Short mmCIF file of C-alpha atoms and ligand atoms in Angstrom, two decimals:
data_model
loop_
_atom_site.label_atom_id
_atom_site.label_comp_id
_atom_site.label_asym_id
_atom_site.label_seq_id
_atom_site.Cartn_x
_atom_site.Cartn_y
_atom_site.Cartn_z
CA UNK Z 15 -28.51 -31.26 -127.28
CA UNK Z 16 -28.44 -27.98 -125.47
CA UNK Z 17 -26.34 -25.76 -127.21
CA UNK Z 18 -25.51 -23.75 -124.83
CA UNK Z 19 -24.06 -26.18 -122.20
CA UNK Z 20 -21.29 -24.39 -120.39
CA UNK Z 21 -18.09 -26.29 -120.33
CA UNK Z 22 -17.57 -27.65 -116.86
CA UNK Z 23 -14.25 -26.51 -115.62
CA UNK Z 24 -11.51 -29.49 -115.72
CA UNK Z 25 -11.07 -29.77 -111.96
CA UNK Z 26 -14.69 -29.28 -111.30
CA UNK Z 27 -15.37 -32.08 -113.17
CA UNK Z 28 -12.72 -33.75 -111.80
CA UNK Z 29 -13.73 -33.10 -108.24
CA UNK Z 30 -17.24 -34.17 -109.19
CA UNK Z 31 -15.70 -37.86 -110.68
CA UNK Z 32 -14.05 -38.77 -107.38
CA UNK Z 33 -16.59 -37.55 -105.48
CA UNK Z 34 -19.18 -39.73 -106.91
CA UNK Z 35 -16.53 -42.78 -107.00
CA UNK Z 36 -16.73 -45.41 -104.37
CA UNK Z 37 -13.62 -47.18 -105.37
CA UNK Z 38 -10.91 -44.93 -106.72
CA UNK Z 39 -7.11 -46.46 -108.23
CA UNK Z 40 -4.46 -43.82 -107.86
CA UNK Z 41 -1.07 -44.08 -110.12
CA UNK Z 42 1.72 -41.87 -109.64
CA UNK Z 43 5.03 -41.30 -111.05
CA UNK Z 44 8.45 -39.77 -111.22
CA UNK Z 45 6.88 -36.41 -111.79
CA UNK Z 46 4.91 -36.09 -108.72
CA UNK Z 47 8.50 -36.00 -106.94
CA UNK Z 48 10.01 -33.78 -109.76
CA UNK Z 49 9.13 -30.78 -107.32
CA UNK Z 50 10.92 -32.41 -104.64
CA UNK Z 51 14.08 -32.22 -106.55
CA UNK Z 52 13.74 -36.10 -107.91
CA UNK Z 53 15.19 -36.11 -111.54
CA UNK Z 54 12.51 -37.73 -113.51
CA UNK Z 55 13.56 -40.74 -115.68
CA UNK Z 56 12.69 -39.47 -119.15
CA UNK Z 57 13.43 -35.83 -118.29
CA UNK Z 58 17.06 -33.85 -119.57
CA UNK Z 59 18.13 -35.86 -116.10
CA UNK Z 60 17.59 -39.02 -117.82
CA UNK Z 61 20.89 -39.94 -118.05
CA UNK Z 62 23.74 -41.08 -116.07
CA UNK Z 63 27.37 -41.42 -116.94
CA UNK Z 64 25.93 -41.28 -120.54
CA UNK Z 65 24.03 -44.47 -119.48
CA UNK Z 66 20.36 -44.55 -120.11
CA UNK Z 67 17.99 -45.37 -116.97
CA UNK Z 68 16.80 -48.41 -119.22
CA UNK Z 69 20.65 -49.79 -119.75
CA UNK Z 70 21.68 -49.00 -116.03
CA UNK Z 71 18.26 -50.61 -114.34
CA UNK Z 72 18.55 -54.31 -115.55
CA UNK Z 73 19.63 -57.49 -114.37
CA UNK Z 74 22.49 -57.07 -117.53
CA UNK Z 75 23.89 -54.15 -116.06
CA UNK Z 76 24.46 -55.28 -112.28
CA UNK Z 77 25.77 -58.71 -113.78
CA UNK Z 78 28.29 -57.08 -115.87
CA UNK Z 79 29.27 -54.05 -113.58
CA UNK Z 80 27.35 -54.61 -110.07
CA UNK Z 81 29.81 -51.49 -108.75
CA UNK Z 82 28.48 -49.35 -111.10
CA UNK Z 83 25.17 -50.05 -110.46
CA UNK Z 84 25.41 -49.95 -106.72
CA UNK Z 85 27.05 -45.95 -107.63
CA UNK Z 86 24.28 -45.28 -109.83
CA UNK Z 87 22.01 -46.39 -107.24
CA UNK Z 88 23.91 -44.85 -104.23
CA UNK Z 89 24.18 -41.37 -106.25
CA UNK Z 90 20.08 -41.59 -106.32
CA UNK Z 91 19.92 -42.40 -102.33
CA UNK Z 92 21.62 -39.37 -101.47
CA UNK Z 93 19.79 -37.01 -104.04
CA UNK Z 94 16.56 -38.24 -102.60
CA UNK Z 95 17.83 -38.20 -98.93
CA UNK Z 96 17.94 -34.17 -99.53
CA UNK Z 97 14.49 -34.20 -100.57
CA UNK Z 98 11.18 -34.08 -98.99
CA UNK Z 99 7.58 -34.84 -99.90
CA UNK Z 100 6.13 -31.89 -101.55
CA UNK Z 101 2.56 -30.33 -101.96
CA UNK Z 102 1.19 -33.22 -104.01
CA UNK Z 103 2.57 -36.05 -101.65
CA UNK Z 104 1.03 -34.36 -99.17
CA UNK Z 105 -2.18 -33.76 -100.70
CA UNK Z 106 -2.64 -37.27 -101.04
CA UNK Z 107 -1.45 -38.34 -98.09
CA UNK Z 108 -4.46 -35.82 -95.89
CA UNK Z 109 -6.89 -36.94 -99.11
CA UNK Z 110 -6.62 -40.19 -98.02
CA UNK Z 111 -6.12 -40.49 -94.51
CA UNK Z 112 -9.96 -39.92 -94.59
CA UNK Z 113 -11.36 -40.70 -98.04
CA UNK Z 114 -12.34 -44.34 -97.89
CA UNK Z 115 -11.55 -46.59 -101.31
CA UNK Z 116 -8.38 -45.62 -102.48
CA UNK Z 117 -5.40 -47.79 -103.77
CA UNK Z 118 -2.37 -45.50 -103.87
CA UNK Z 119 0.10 -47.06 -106.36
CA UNK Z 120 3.31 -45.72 -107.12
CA UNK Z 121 6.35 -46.75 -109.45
CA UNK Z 122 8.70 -44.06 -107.52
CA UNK Z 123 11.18 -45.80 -105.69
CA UNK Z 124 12.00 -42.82 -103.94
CA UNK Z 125 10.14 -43.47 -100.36
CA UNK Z 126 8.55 -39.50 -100.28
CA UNK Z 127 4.86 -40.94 -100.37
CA UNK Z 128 5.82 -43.20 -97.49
CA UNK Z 129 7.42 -40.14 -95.63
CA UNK Z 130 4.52 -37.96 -96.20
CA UNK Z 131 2.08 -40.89 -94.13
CA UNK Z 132 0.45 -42.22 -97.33
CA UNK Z 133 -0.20 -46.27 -97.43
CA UNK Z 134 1.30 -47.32 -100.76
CA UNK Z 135 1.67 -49.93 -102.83
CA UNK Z 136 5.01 -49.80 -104.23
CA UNK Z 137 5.19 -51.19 -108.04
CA UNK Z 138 8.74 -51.23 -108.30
CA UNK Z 139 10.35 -51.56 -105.46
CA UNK Z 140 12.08 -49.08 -102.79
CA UNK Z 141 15.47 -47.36 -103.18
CA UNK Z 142 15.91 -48.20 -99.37
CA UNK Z 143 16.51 -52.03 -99.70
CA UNK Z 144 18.72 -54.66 -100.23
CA UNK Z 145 18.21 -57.70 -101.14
CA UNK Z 146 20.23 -60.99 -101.19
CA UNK Z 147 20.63 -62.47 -104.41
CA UNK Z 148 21.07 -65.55 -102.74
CA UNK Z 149 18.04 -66.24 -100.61
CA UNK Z 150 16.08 -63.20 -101.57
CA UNK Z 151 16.19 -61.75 -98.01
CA UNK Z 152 15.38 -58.27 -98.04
CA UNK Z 153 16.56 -55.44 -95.46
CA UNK Z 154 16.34 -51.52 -95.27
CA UNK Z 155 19.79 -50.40 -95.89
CA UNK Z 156 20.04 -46.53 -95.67
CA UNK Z 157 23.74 -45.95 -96.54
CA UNK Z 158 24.35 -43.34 -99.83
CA UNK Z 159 27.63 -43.88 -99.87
CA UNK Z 160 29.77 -46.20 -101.32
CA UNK Z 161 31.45 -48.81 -98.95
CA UNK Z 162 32.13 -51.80 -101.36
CA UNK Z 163 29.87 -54.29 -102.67
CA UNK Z 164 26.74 -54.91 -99.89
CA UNK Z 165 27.03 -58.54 -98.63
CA UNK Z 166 24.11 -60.28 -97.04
CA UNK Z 167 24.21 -60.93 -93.95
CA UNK Z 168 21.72 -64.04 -94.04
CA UNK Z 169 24.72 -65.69 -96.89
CA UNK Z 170 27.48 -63.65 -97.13
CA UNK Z 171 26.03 -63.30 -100.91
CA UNK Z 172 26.28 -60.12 -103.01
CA UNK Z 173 23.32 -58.07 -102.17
CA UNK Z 174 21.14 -55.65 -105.67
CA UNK Z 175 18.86 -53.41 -105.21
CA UNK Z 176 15.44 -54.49 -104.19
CA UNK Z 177 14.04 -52.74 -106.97
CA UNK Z 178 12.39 -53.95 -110.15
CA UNK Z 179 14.18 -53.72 -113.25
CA UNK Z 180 13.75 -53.55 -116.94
CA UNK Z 181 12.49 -56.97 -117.81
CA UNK Z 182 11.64 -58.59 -114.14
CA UNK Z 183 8.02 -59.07 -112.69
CA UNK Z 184 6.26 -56.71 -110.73
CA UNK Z 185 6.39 -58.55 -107.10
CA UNK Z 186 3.03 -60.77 -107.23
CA UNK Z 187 1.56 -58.83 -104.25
CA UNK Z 188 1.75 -55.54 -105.95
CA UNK Z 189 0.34 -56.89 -109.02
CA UNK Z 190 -2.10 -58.16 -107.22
CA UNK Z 191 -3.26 -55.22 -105.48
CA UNK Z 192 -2.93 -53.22 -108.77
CA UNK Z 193 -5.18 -55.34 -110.75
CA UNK Z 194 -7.61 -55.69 -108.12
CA UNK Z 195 -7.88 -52.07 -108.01
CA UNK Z 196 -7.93 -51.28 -111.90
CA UNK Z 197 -11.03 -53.81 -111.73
CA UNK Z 198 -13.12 -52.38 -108.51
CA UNK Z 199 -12.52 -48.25 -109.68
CA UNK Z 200 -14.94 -46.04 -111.07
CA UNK Z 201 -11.98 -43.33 -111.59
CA UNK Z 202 -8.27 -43.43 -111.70
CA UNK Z 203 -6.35 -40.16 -110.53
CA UNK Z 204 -3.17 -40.61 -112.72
CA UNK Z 205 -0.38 -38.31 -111.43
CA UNK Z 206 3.29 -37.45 -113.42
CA UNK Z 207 3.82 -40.40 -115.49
CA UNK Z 208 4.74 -40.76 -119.06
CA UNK Z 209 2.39 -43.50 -118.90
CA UNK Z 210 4.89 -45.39 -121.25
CA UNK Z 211 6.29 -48.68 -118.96
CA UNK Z 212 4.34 -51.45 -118.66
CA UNK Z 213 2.60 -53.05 -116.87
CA UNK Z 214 2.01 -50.10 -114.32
CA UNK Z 215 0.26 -48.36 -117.69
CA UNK Z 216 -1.75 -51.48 -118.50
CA UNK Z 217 -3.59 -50.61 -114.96
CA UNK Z 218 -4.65 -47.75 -116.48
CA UNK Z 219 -6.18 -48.89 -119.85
CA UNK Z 220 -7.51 -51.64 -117.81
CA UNK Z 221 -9.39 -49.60 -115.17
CA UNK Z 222 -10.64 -47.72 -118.41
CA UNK Z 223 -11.79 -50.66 -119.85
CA UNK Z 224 -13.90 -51.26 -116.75
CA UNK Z 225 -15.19 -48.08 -117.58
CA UNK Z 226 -13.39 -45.88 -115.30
CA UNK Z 227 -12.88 -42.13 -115.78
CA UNK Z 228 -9.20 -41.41 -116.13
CA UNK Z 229 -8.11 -38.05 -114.63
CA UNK Z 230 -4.51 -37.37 -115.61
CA UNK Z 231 -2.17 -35.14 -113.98
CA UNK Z 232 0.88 -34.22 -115.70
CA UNK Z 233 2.79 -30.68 -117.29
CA UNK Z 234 2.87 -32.15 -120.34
CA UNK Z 235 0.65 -34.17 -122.42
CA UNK Z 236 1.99 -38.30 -122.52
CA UNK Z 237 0.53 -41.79 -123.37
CA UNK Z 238 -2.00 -41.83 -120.53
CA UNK Z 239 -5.70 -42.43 -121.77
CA UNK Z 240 -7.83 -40.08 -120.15
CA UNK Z 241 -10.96 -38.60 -120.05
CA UNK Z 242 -9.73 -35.50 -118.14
CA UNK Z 243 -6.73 -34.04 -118.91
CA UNK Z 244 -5.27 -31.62 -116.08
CA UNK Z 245 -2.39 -30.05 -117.60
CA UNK Z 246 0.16 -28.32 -114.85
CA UNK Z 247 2.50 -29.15 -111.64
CA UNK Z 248 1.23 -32.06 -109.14
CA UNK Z 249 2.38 -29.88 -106.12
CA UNK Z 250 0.10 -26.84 -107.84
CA UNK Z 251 -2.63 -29.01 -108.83
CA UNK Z 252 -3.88 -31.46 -106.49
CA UNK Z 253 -4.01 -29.61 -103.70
CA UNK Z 254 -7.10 -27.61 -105.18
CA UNK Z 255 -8.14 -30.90 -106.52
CA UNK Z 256 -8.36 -32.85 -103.26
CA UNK Z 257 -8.66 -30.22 -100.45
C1 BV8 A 328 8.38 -56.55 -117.49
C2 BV8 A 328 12.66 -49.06 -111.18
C3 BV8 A 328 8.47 -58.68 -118.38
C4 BV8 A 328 14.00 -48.76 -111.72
C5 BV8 A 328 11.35 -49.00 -113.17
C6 BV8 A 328 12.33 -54.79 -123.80
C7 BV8 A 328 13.00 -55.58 -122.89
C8 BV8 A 328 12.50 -55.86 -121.63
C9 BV8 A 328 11.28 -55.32 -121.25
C10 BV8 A 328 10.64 -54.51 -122.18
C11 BV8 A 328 11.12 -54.25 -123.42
N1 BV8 A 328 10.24 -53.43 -124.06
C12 BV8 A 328 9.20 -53.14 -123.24
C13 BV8 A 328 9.42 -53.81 -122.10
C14 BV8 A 328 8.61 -53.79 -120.94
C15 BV8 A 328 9.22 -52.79 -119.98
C16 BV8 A 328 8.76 -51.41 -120.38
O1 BV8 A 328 7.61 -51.07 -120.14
N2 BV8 A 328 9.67 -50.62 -120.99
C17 BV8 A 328 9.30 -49.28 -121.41
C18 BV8 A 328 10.55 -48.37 -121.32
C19 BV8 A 328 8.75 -49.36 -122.83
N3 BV8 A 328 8.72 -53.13 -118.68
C20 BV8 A 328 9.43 -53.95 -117.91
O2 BV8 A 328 10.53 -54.36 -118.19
C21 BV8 A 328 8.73 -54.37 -116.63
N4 BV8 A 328 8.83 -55.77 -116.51
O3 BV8 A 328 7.81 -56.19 -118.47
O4 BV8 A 328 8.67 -57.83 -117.25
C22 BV8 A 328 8.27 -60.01 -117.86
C23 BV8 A 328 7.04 -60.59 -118.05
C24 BV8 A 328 6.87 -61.86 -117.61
C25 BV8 A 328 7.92 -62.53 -116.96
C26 BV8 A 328 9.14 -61.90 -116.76
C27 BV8 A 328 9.32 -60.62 -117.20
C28 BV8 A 328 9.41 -53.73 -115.43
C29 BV8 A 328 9.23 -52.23 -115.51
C30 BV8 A 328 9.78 -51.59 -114.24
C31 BV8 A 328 11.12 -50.99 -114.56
N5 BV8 A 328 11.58 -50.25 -113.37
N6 BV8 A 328 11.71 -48.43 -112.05
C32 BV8 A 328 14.57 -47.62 -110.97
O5 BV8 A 328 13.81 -46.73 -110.50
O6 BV8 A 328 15.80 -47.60 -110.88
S1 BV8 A 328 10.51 -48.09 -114.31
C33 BV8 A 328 10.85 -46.45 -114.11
O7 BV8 A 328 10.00 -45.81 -115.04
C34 BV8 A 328 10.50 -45.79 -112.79
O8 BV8 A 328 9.89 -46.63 -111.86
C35 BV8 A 328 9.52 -44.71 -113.23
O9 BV8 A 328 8.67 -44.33 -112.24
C36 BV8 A 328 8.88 -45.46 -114.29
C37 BV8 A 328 7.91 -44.84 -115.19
O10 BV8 A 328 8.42 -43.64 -115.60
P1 BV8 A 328 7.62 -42.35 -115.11
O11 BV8 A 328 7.34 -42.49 -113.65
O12 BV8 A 328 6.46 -42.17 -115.98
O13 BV8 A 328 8.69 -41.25 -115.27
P2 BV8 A 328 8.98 -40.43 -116.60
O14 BV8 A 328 10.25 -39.67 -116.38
O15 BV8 A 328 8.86 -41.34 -117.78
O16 BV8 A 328 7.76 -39.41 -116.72
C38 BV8 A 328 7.59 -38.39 -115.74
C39 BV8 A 328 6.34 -37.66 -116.15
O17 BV8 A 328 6.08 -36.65 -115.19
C40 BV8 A 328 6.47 -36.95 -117.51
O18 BV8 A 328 5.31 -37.22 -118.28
C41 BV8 A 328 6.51 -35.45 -117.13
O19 BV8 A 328 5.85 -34.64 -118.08
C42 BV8 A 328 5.74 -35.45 -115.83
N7 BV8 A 328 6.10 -34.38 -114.90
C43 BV8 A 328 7.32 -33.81 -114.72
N8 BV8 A 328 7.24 -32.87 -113.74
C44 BV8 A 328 5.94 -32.87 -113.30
C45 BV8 A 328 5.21 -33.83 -114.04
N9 BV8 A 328 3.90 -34.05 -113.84
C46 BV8 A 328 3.28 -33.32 -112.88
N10 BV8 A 328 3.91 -32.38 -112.12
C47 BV8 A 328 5.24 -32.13 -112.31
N11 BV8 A 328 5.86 -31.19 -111.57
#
């Protein structure tokens, strides 16, 4: 064992792990968009009307009070409408506009990646559309304020977010592409997520389980397993990681 093996540098060795990786799963969360001014979900802006994200983003909350769901909902649209990708969206979105093998997941709802030119796979839906809870149609609706309830214009039905709540599937395309990804990588780049809701965490573990090195990007340690732990701000850290 040689003793006197210097400790590689975290990012080094990051930098090294993608750069040997053919396929490579990125997962990000609410805290690469906590520089853009995005309240993260488990953050002190966790709450809303002293309604927890988990009580407020379910199928039991819009059945019981759809109108205060739609204002929960519109009161996110127009924070987000101020706010624009930051360094870390953008990082990505250069990284892999010409780094082949990458399968950008995200569980934000919050449209930035899209805005800064990445190709995403959205886990959980987009802020940005409605969908009919009739027939399912789904359109991009860009209004943050409130108007009264959204009606469909496919069946006149009430219209909910098209977003996934606590307690619904994942659509089957995105769960798709996820898995597929978790299977083919030989490193995950995990970026601001308490790593805590399923199933976008079970990617993780089961990338890892492929034996994939897990680099994780966050301020604060959390529940993500990884092999490299890079401990500060997305929009501070991945540009030096990537460029
Ligand atoms: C499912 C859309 C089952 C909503 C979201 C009881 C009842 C029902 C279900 C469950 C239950 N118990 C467990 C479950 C499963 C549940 C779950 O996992 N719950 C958790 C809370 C334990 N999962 C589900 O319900 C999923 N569906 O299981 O279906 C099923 C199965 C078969 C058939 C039918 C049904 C659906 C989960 C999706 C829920 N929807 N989003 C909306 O946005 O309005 S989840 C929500 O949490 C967001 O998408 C968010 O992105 C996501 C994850 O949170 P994070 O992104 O990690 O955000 P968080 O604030 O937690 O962390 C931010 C991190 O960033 C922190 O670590 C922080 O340190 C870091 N950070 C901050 N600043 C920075 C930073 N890092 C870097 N730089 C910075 N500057």
């Amino acid at each position: 064992m040689n003793a006197c093996k210097k400790l590689m540098d975290p990012l080094d060795e990051a930098r090294s792990v993608l750069s040997a990786a053919q396929e490579i799963m990125v997962l990000t969360g609410a805290g690469i968009s906590a520089e853009s001014g995005v309240p993260t979900f488990r953050g002190e802006g966790g709450y809303w009307r002293n309604k927890s994200y988990e009580e407020l983003a379910s199928p039991q909350a819009f059945a019981q009070d759809p109108r205060l769901v739609w204002e929960w909902y519109l009161m996110r649209r127009q924070t987000v409408a101020a706010c624009r990708p930051n360094r870390a969206h953008v990082a990505l979105a250069d990284w892999t506009a010409w780094r082949q093998g990458v399968t950008l997941l995200t569980q934000n709802v919050d449209g930035l990646h899209e805005i800064a030119g990445s190709e995403v796979v959205r886990l959980h839906g987009s802020l940005w559309v409605n969908r009919c809870i009739a027939c399912g149609l789904e359109r991009d609706d860009r209004r943050t304020a409130f108007e009264g309830l959204p009606m469909s214009p496919c069946c006149g039905a009430l219209e909910r977010p098209a977003i996934v709540w606590f307690g619904e599937s994942l659509p089957r395309e995105a769960v798709i592409a996820g898995f597929t990804a978790a299977f083919q990588a030989q490193a995950v780049l995990v970026v601001g997520t308490s790593g805590v809701v399923m199933p976008a965490a079970e990617l993780v573990k089961e990338a890892a389980n492929n034996q994939a090195i897990v680099i994780d990007v966050n301020t604060e340690d959390d529940a993500v397993p990884a092999h490299i732990k890079l401990r500060g701000s997305a929009a501070d850290l991945l540009p030096r990681l990537l460029a």
